GROMACS .gro file of C-alpha atoms in nm:
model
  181
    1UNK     CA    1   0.000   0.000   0.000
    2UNK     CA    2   0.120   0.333  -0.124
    3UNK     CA    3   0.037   0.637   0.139
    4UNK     CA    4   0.040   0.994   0.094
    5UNK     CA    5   0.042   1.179   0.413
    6UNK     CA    6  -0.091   1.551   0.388
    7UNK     CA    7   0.002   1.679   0.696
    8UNK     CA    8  -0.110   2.048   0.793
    9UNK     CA    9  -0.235   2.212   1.088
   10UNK     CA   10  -0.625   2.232   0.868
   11UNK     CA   11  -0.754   2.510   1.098
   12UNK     CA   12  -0.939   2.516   0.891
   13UNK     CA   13  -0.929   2.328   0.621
   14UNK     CA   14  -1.065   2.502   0.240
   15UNK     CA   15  -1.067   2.466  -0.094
   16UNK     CA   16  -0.640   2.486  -0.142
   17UNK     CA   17  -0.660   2.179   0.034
   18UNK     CA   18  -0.929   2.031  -0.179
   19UNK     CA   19  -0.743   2.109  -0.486
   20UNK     CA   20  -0.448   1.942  -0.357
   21UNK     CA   21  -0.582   1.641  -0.268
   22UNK     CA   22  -0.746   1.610  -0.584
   23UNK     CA   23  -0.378   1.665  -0.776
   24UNK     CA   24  -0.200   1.414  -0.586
   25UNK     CA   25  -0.459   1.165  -0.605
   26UNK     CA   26  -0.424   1.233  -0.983
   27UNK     CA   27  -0.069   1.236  -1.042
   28UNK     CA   28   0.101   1.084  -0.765
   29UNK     CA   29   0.215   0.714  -0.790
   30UNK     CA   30  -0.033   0.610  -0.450
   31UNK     CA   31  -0.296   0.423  -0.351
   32UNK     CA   32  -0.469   0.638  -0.077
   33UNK     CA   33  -0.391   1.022   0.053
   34UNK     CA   34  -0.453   1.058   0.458
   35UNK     CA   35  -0.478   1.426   0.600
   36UNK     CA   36  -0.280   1.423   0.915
   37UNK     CA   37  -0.365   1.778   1.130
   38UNK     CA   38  -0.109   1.835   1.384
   39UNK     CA   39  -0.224   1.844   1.750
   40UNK     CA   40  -0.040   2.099   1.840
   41UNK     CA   41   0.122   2.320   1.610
   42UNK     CA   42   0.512   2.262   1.553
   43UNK     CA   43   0.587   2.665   1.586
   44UNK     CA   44   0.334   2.742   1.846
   45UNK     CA   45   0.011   2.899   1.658
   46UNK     CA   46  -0.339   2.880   1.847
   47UNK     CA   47  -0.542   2.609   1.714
   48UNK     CA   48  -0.906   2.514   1.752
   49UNK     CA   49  -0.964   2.189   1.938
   50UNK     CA   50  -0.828   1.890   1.778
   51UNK     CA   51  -1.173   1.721   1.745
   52UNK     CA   52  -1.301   1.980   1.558
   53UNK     CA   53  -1.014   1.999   1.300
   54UNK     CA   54  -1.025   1.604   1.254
   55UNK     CA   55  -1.390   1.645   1.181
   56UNK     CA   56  -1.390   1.909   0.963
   57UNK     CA   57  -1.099   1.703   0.793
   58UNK     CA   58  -1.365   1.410   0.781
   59UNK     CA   59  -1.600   1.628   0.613
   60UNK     CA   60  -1.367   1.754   0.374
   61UNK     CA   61  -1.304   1.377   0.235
   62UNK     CA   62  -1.638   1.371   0.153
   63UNK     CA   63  -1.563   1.517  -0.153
   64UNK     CA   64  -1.399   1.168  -0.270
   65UNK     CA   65  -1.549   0.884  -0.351
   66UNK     CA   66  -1.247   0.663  -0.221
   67UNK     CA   67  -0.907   0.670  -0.115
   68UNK     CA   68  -0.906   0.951   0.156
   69UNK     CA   69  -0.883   0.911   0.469
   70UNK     CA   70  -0.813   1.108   0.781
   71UNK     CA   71  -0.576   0.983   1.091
   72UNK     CA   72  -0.546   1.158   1.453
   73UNK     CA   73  -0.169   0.930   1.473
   74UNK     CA   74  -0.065   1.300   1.617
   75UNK     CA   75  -0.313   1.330   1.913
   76UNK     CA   76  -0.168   0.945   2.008
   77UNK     CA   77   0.200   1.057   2.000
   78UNK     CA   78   0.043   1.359   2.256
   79UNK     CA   79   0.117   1.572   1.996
   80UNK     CA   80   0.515   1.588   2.011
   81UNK     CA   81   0.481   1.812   1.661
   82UNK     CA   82   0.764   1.636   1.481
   83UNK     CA   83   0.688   1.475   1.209
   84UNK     CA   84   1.017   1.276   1.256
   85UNK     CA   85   0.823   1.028   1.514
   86UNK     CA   86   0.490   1.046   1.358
   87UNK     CA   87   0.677   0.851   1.060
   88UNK     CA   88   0.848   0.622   1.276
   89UNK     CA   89   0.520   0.539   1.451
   90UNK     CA   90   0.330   0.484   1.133
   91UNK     CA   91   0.596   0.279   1.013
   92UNK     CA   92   0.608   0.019   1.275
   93UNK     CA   93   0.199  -0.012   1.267
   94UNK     CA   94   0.188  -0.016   0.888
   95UNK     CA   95   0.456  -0.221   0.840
   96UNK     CA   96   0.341  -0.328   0.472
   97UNK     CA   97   0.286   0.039   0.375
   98UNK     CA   98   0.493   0.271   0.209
   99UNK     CA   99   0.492   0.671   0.272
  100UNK     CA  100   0.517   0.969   0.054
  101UNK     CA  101   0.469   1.306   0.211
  102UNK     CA  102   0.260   1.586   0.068
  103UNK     CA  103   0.432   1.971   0.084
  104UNK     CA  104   0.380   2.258  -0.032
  105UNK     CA  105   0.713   2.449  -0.220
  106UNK     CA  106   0.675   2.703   0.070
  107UNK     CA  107   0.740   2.407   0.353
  108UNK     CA  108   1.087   2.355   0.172
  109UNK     CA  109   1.210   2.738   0.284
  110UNK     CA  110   1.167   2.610   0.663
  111UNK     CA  111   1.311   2.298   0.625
  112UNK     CA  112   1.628   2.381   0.814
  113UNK     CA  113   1.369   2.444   1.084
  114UNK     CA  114   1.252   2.033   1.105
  115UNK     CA  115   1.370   1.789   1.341
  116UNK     CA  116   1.591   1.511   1.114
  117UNK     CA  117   1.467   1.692   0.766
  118UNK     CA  118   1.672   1.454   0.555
  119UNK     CA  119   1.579   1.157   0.751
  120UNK     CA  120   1.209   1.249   0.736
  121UNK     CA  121   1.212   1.265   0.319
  122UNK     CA  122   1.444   0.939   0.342
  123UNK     CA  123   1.173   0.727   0.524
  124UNK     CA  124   0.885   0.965   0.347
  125UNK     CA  125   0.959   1.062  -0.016
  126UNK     CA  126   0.883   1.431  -0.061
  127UNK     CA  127   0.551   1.493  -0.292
  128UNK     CA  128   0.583   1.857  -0.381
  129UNK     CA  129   0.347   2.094  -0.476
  130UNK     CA  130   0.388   2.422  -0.598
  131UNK     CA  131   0.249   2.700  -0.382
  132UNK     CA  132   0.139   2.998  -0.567
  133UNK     CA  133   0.407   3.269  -0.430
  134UNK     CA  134   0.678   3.025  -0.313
  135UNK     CA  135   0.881   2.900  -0.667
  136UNK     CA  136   1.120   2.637  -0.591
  137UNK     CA  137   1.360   2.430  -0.825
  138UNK     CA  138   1.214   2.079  -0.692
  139UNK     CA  139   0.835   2.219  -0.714
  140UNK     CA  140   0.655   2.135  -1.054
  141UNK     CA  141   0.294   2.117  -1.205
  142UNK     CA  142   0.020   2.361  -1.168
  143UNK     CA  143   0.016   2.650  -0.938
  144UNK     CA  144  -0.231   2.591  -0.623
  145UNK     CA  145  -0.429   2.894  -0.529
  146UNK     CA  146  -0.251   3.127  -0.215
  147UNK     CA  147  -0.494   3.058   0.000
  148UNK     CA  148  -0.439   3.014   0.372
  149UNK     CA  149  -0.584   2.945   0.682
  150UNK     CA  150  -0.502   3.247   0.819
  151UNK     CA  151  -0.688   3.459   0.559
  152UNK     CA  152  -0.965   3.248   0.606
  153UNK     CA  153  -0.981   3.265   0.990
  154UNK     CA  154  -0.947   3.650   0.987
  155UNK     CA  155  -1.220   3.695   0.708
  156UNK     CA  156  -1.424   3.482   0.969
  157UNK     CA  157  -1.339   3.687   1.273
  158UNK     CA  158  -1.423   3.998   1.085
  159UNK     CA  159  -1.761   3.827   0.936
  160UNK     CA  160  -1.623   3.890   0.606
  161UNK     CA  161  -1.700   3.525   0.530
  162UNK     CA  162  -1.517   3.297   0.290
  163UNK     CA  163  -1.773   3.123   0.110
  164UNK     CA  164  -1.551   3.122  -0.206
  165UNK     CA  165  -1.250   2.994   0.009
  166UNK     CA  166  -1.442   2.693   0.240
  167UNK     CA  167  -1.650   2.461   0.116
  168UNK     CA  168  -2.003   2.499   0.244
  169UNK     CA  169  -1.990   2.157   0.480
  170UNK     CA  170  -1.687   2.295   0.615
  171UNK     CA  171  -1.855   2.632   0.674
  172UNK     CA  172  -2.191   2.477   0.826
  173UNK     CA  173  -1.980   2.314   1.067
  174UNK     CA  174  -1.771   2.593   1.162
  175UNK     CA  175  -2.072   2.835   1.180
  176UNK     CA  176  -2.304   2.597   1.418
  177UNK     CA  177  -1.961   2.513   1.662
  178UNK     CA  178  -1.902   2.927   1.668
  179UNK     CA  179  -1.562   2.849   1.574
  180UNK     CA  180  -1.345   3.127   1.461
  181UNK     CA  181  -1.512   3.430   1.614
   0.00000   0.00000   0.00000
């Protein structure tokens, strides 16, 4: 079994990470794509609860018809935020599966920031995709979108909305939680 992990804090999720998924699902040499959201972030940044960002990353795989799945590995590790021993974890419990993970060209200019960078893309092949804004030599195929979570969390603080940046389930769930205010 081929995995793609698509890590990502997903607080909250939208539709860059829609469009990714679909493009590595459609290019990349794998059998199934799991969105991994951190428990904690790595450099510190407020998060909603965890439960909320798994389920919102449930509800964003119900845009596939197979071959998405989402994994809370992260809250079992306690959240250590280093994606070092989430690999090593789902390694040993997976021991017939093989890993790729899923980055965007703007992860690669804080690599030097990782725990064990080179011995994360050794045990976890790098699938890069290029981030609109962030060119880089190793980064090919279509632009995605430059849309973040951060735009989309202050658009919902200020009741701007994002209802061309979220998909609607997403946004339902956000909206009856009051998440985001």
């Amino acid at each position: 079994m081929k995995i793609a992990l698509y890590g990502g804090s997903f607080n909250p999720p939208h539709v860059g990470h829609l469009l990714v998924i679909s493009y590595v699902l459609a290019t990349a040499d794998v059998d199934e794509l799991w969105l991994m959201p951190a428990y904690r972030h790595a450099f510190g940044k407020a998060l909603v609860p965890f439960a909320n960002r798994i389920e919102m990353c449930r509800l964003l795989t119900s845009f596939f018809a197979g071959g998405v799945g989402v994994t809370g590995v992260e809250a079992e590790l306690a959240g250590s935020g280093r994606t070092l021993d989430t690999l090593e974890h789902l390694q040993a419990n997976n021991p017939d599966a093989s890993f790729r993970l899923v980055v965007g060209s703007d992860i690669l200019e804080e690599a030097a920031s990782w725990h064990a960078f080179d011995e994360v893309e050794e045990r976890a092949p790098l699938l890069i995709v290029a981030r609109s804004g962030h060119p880089h030599p190793r980064a090919s195929g279509p632009w995605m979108p430059a849309i973040s979570s951060t735009e989309v969390r202050d658009r919902l603080a200020s009741g701007v909305g994002a209802e061309r940046l979220v998909p609607r389930v997403i946004l339902d769930y956000i909206r009856s939680r009051g998440l985001y205010r």
